[in-house]
C-alpha cells in the first residue's frame, strides 16, 4: 500500500481534501465554450488557462461558471 501524499498546505486547510470543481468556460477572445476540472483553490486565485481552440490565456474565475463538484451527485 502506498502512503497518500498530502499537499504542502494540508495543515492550513483544516485537514480536508480540496474539492475539484467542474467549470464551464467561455473564451473571451474566440467565444469557444468548453469544460474543465480544476481545484477549488486554483479557481479562487484566478489561475490562468489556455483556450484549446485559439490558445490564448485568461483567468478562469473571470470567464468560468462552476457547474458542479467532481465526484458528487
Short mmCIF file of N, CA, C and O in Angstrom, two decimals:
data_model
loop_
_atom_site.label_atom_id
_atom_site.label_comp_id
_atom_site.label_asym_id
_atom_site.label_seq_id
_atom_site.Cartn_x
_atom_site.Cartn_y
_atom_site.Cartn_z
N UNK A 1 0.84 -1.18 0.00
CA UNK A 1 0.00 0.00 0.00
C UNK A 1 0.89 1.25 0.00
O UNK A 1 1.84 1.36 0.77
N UNK A 2 0.57 2.20 -0.86
CA UNK A 2 1.34 3.43 -0.97
C UNK A 2 0.72 4.49 -0.07
O UNK A 2 -0.49 4.68 -0.06
N UNK A 3 1.55 5.18 0.70
CA UNK A 3 1.06 6.24 1.57
C UNK A 3 0.59 7.42 0.73
O UNK A 3 1.21 7.77 -0.27
N UNK A 4 -0.53 8.01 1.13
CA UNK A 4 -1.06 9.16 0.41
C UNK A 4 -0.22 10.39 0.72
O UNK A 4 0.11 10.64 1.87
N UNK A 5 0.16 11.11 -0.32
CA UNK A 5 0.91 12.34 -0.12
C UNK A 5 -0.06 13.50 -0.05
O UNK A 5 -0.96 13.63 -0.88
N UNK A 6 0.12 14.34 0.94
CA UNK A 6 -0.77 15.48 1.12
C UNK A 6 -0.09 16.74 0.60
O UNK A 6 1.13 16.86 0.65
N UNK A 7 -0.89 17.71 0.12
CA UNK A 7 -0.30 18.95 -0.36
C UNK A 7 0.37 19.71 0.78
O UNK A 7 0.06 19.49 1.95
N UNK A 8 1.28 20.61 0.43
CA UNK A 8 2.01 21.37 1.44
C UNK A 8 1.09 22.17 2.34
O UNK A 8 1.38 22.39 3.50
N UNK A 9 -0.03 22.65 1.81
CA UNK A 9 -0.94 23.48 2.61
C UNK A 9 -1.99 22.65 3.36
O UNK A 9 -2.98 23.19 3.83
N UNK A 10 -1.76 21.35 3.48
CA UNK A 10 -2.71 20.47 4.15
C UNK A 10 -3.05 20.97 5.55
O UNK A 10 -4.20 21.01 5.95
N UNK A 11 -2.04 21.36 6.31
CA UNK A 11 -2.28 21.81 7.69
C UNK A 11 -3.06 23.11 7.74
O UNK A 11 -3.75 23.40 8.71
N UNK A 12 -3.00 23.92 6.70
CA UNK A 12 -3.73 25.19 6.67
C UNK A 12 -5.18 25.02 6.23
O UNK A 12 -6.00 25.89 6.43
N UNK A 13 -5.48 23.92 5.59
CA UNK A 13 -6.83 23.70 5.08
C UNK A 13 -7.75 23.06 6.10
O UNK A 13 -8.90 22.76 5.80
N UNK A 14 -7.27 22.84 7.30
CA UNK A 14 -8.10 22.20 8.32
C UNK A 14 -8.14 20.69 8.16
O UNK A 14 -8.99 20.03 8.73
N UNK A 15 -7.27 20.14 7.35
CA UNK A 15 -7.20 18.69 7.17
C UNK A 15 -8.25 18.12 6.24
O UNK A 15 -8.50 16.93 6.24
N UNK A 16 -8.86 18.96 5.42
CA UNK A 16 -9.86 18.47 4.47
C UNK A 16 -9.29 18.51 3.06
O UNK A 16 -8.57 19.44 2.71
N UNK A 17 -9.62 17.49 2.28
CA UNK A 17 -9.17 17.47 0.90
C UNK A 17 -9.87 18.56 0.11
O UNK A 17 -11.05 18.85 0.33
N UNK A 18 -9.15 19.13 -0.82
CA UNK A 18 -9.71 20.18 -1.66
C UNK A 18 -10.74 19.61 -2.63
O UNK A 18 -10.57 18.51 -3.14
N UNK A 19 -11.78 20.39 -2.90
CA UNK A 19 -12.79 19.98 -3.88
C UNK A 19 -12.25 20.22 -5.29
O UNK A 19 -11.52 21.18 -5.53
N UNK A 20 -12.62 19.34 -6.19
CA UNK A 20 -12.32 19.53 -7.60
C UNK A 20 -13.60 20.01 -8.27
O UNK A 20 -14.63 19.32 -8.22
N UNK A 21 -13.54 21.19 -8.85
CA UNK A 21 -14.72 21.80 -9.45
C UNK A 21 -14.80 21.50 -10.94
O UNK A 21 -13.78 21.42 -11.62
N UNK A 22 -16.02 21.34 -11.42
CA UNK A 22 -16.27 21.24 -12.86
C UNK A 22 -16.73 22.63 -13.29
O UNK A 22 -17.69 23.17 -12.73
N UNK A 23 -16.03 23.23 -14.24
CA UNK A 23 -16.28 24.61 -14.63
C UNK A 23 -16.54 24.70 -16.13
O UNK A 23 -15.80 24.13 -16.94
N UNK A 24 -17.60 25.43 -16.50
CA UNK A 24 -17.89 25.70 -17.91
C UNK A 24 -17.28 27.07 -18.21
O UNK A 24 -17.57 28.05 -17.55
N UNK A 25 -16.42 27.11 -19.22
CA UNK A 25 -15.65 28.32 -19.53
C UNK A 25 -16.01 28.81 -20.93
O UNK A 25 -16.19 28.02 -21.84
N UNK A 26 -16.07 30.14 -21.09
CA UNK A 26 -16.24 30.76 -22.39
C UNK A 26 -15.02 31.63 -22.65
O UNK A 26 -14.75 32.56 -21.89
N UNK A 27 -14.29 31.34 -23.69
CA UNK A 27 -13.10 32.12 -24.03
C UNK A 27 -13.51 33.54 -24.38
O UNK A 27 -14.40 33.74 -25.21
N UNK A 28 -12.89 34.55 -23.74
CA UNK A 28 -13.26 35.93 -24.03
C UNK A 28 -12.79 36.42 -25.40
O UNK A 28 -13.24 37.46 -25.88
N UNK A 29 -11.93 35.66 -26.05
CA UNK A 29 -11.38 36.08 -27.33
C UNK A 29 -12.12 35.48 -28.52
O UNK A 29 -12.56 36.20 -29.41
N UNK A 30 -12.29 34.15 -28.53
CA UNK A 30 -12.93 33.49 -29.68
C UNK A 30 -14.32 32.96 -29.36
O UNK A 30 -14.98 32.40 -30.22
N UNK A 31 -14.75 33.12 -28.09
CA UNK A 31 -16.09 32.71 -27.62
C UNK A 31 -16.29 31.19 -27.60
O UNK A 31 -17.41 30.71 -27.46
N UNK A 32 -15.21 30.42 -27.73
CA UNK A 32 -15.29 28.95 -27.65
C UNK A 32 -15.73 28.55 -26.25
O UNK A 32 -15.24 29.10 -25.26
N UNK A 33 -16.67 27.62 -26.14
CA UNK A 33 -17.14 27.13 -24.83
C UNK A 33 -16.60 25.73 -24.61
O UNK A 33 -16.65 24.88 -25.50
N UNK A 34 -16.08 25.49 -23.39
CA UNK A 34 -15.54 24.18 -23.05
C UNK A 34 -15.62 23.99 -21.54
O UNK A 34 -15.91 24.93 -20.80
N UNK A 35 -15.43 22.75 -21.09
CA UNK A 35 -15.49 22.43 -19.66
C UNK A 35 -14.14 21.91 -19.19
O UNK A 35 -13.45 21.22 -19.94
N UNK A 36 -13.79 22.29 -17.95
CA UNK A 36 -12.55 21.82 -17.34
C UNK A 36 -12.82 21.43 -15.91
O UNK A 36 -13.83 21.82 -15.32
N UNK A 37 -11.90 20.66 -15.34
CA UNK A 37 -11.92 20.34 -13.92
C UNK A 37 -10.70 20.99 -13.30
O UNK A 37 -9.59 20.88 -13.84
N UNK A 38 -10.90 21.69 -12.17
CA UNK A 38 -9.81 22.43 -11.54
C UNK A 38 -10.01 22.45 -10.03
O UNK A 38 -11.16 22.46 -9.56
N UNK A 39 -8.93 22.45 -9.29
CA UNK A 39 -9.01 22.54 -7.83
C UNK A 39 -9.64 23.85 -7.40
O UNK A 39 -9.43 24.89 -8.02
N UNK A 40 -10.41 23.79 -6.32
CA UNK A 40 -11.14 24.97 -5.84
C UNK A 40 -10.20 26.15 -5.54
O UNK A 40 -10.50 27.29 -5.89
N UNK A 41 -9.07 25.88 -4.92
CA UNK A 41 -8.16 26.99 -4.59
C UNK A 41 -7.58 27.63 -5.84
O UNK A 41 -7.40 28.84 -5.91
N UNK A 42 -7.30 26.83 -6.87
CA UNK A 42 -6.77 27.38 -8.12
C UNK A 42 -7.82 28.24 -8.80
O UNK A 42 -7.51 29.27 -9.39
N UNK A 43 -9.08 27.81 -8.73
CA UNK A 43 -10.17 28.61 -9.30
C UNK A 43 -10.28 29.94 -8.55
O UNK A 43 -10.39 31.00 -9.15
N UNK A 44 -10.22 29.88 -7.22
CA UNK A 44 -10.40 31.08 -6.40
C UNK A 44 -9.28 32.11 -6.57
O UNK A 44 -9.53 33.31 -6.43
N UNK A 45 -8.07 31.67 -6.87
CA UNK A 45 -6.97 32.63 -7.04
C UNK A 45 -6.89 33.17 -8.46
O UNK A 45 -6.04 34.03 -8.75
N UNK A 46 -7.74 32.70 -9.34
CA UNK A 46 -7.75 33.22 -10.71
C UNK A 46 -6.67 32.63 -11.59
O UNK A 46 -6.11 33.30 -12.44
N UNK A 47 -6.41 31.33 -11.41
CA UNK A 47 -5.43 30.61 -12.22
C UNK A 47 -5.76 30.81 -13.71
O UNK A 47 -6.92 30.76 -14.11
N UNK A 48 -4.75 31.07 -14.52
CA UNK A 48 -4.97 31.27 -15.96
C UNK A 48 -4.96 29.94 -16.70
O UNK A 48 -4.15 29.06 -16.39
N UNK A 49 -5.85 29.83 -17.66
CA UNK A 49 -5.91 28.65 -18.52
C UNK A 49 -5.82 29.11 -19.97
O UNK A 49 -6.02 30.28 -20.28
N UNK A 50 -5.55 28.16 -20.86
CA UNK A 50 -5.48 28.45 -22.29
C UNK A 50 -6.70 27.86 -22.99
O UNK A 50 -7.12 26.74 -22.69
N UNK A 51 -7.23 28.61 -23.93
CA UNK A 51 -8.33 28.12 -24.76
C UNK A 51 -7.79 27.03 -25.68
O UNK A 51 -6.76 27.23 -26.34
N UNK A 52 -8.47 25.87 -25.75
CA UNK A 52 -7.99 24.81 -26.63
C UNK A 52 -8.16 25.14 -28.12
O UNK A 52 -7.53 24.52 -28.96
N UNK A 53 -8.99 26.14 -28.42
CA UNK A 53 -9.23 26.49 -29.82
C UNK A 53 -8.23 27.55 -30.32
O UNK A 53 -7.57 27.36 -31.32
N UNK A 54 -8.14 28.69 -29.61
CA UNK A 54 -7.28 29.78 -30.09
C UNK A 54 -5.94 29.86 -29.36
O UNK A 54 -5.04 30.55 -29.80
N UNK A 55 -5.82 29.18 -28.20
CA UNK A 55 -4.56 29.14 -27.48
C UNK A 55 -4.25 30.33 -26.59
O UNK A 55 -3.21 30.38 -25.95
N UNK A 56 -5.15 31.29 -26.52
CA UNK A 56 -4.90 32.47 -25.69
C UNK A 56 -5.21 32.18 -24.24
O UNK A 56 -6.03 31.33 -23.91
N UNK A 57 -4.56 32.92 -23.35
CA UNK A 57 -4.65 32.69 -21.91
C UNK A 57 -5.55 33.72 -21.24
O UNK A 57 -5.57 34.89 -21.64
N UNK A 58 -6.28 33.29 -20.20
CA UNK A 58 -7.17 34.17 -19.45
C UNK A 58 -7.46 33.56 -18.09
O UNK A 58 -7.34 32.35 -17.91
N UNK A 59 -7.86 34.38 -17.09
CA UNK A 59 -8.15 33.85 -15.75
C UNK A 59 -9.48 33.09 -15.74
O UNK A 59 -10.50 33.60 -16.19
N UNK A 60 -9.44 31.87 -15.21
CA UNK A 60 -10.62 31.02 -15.24
C UNK A 60 -11.77 31.57 -14.41
O UNK A 60 -12.93 31.44 -14.80
N UNK A 61 -11.48 32.23 -13.29
CA UNK A 61 -12.58 32.69 -12.45
C UNK A 61 -13.32 33.89 -13.03
O UNK A 61 -14.43 34.19 -12.63
N UNK A 62 -12.72 34.58 -14.01
CA UNK A 62 -13.39 35.72 -14.64
C UNK A 62 -14.31 35.28 -15.77
O UNK A 62 -15.28 35.98 -16.09
N UNK A 63 -14.04 34.13 -16.38
CA UNK A 63 -14.80 33.69 -17.54
C UNK A 63 -15.39 32.29 -17.39
O UNK A 63 -15.83 31.70 -18.37
N UNK A 64 -15.37 31.76 -16.17
CA UNK A 64 -15.90 30.42 -15.92
C UNK A 64 -17.11 30.44 -15.01
O UNK A 64 -17.31 31.37 -14.22
N UNK A 65 -17.91 29.41 -15.12
CA UNK A 65 -19.10 29.23 -14.29
C UNK A 65 -19.01 27.84 -13.67
O UNK A 65 -18.90 26.84 -14.38
N UNK A 66 -19.05 27.77 -12.34
CA UNK A 66 -18.99 26.48 -11.65
C UNK A 66 -20.30 25.75 -11.90
O UNK A 66 -21.38 26.28 -11.62
N UNK A 67 -20.21 24.54 -12.46
CA UNK A 67 -21.41 23.77 -12.73
C UNK A 67 -21.54 22.53 -11.86
O UNK A 67 -22.52 21.81 -11.94
N UNK A 68 -20.55 22.30 -11.01
CA UNK A 68 -20.63 21.16 -10.10
C UNK A 68 -19.30 20.84 -9.45
O UNK A 68 -18.30 21.49 -9.69
N UNK A 69 -19.35 19.81 -8.62
CA UNK A 69 -18.16 19.30 -7.95
C UNK A 69 -17.94 17.89 -8.44
O UNK A 69 -18.86 17.08 -8.47
N UNK A 70 -16.72 17.59 -8.84
CA UNK A 70 -16.39 16.27 -9.37
C UNK A 70 -16.55 15.24 -8.26
O UNK A 70 -16.10 15.45 -7.14
N UNK A 71 -17.24 14.16 -8.56
CA UNK A 71 -17.42 13.08 -7.59
C UNK A 71 -18.66 13.20 -6.73
O UNK A 71 -18.94 12.33 -5.94
N UNK A 72 -19.41 14.29 -6.85
CA UNK A 72 -20.66 14.45 -6.11
C UNK A 72 -21.84 14.42 -7.06
O UNK A 72 -21.74 14.84 -8.20
N UNK A 73 -22.95 13.94 -6.57
CA UNK A 73 -24.16 13.88 -7.41
C UNK A 73 -25.11 14.96 -7.03
O UNK A 73 -25.12 15.53 -6.01
#
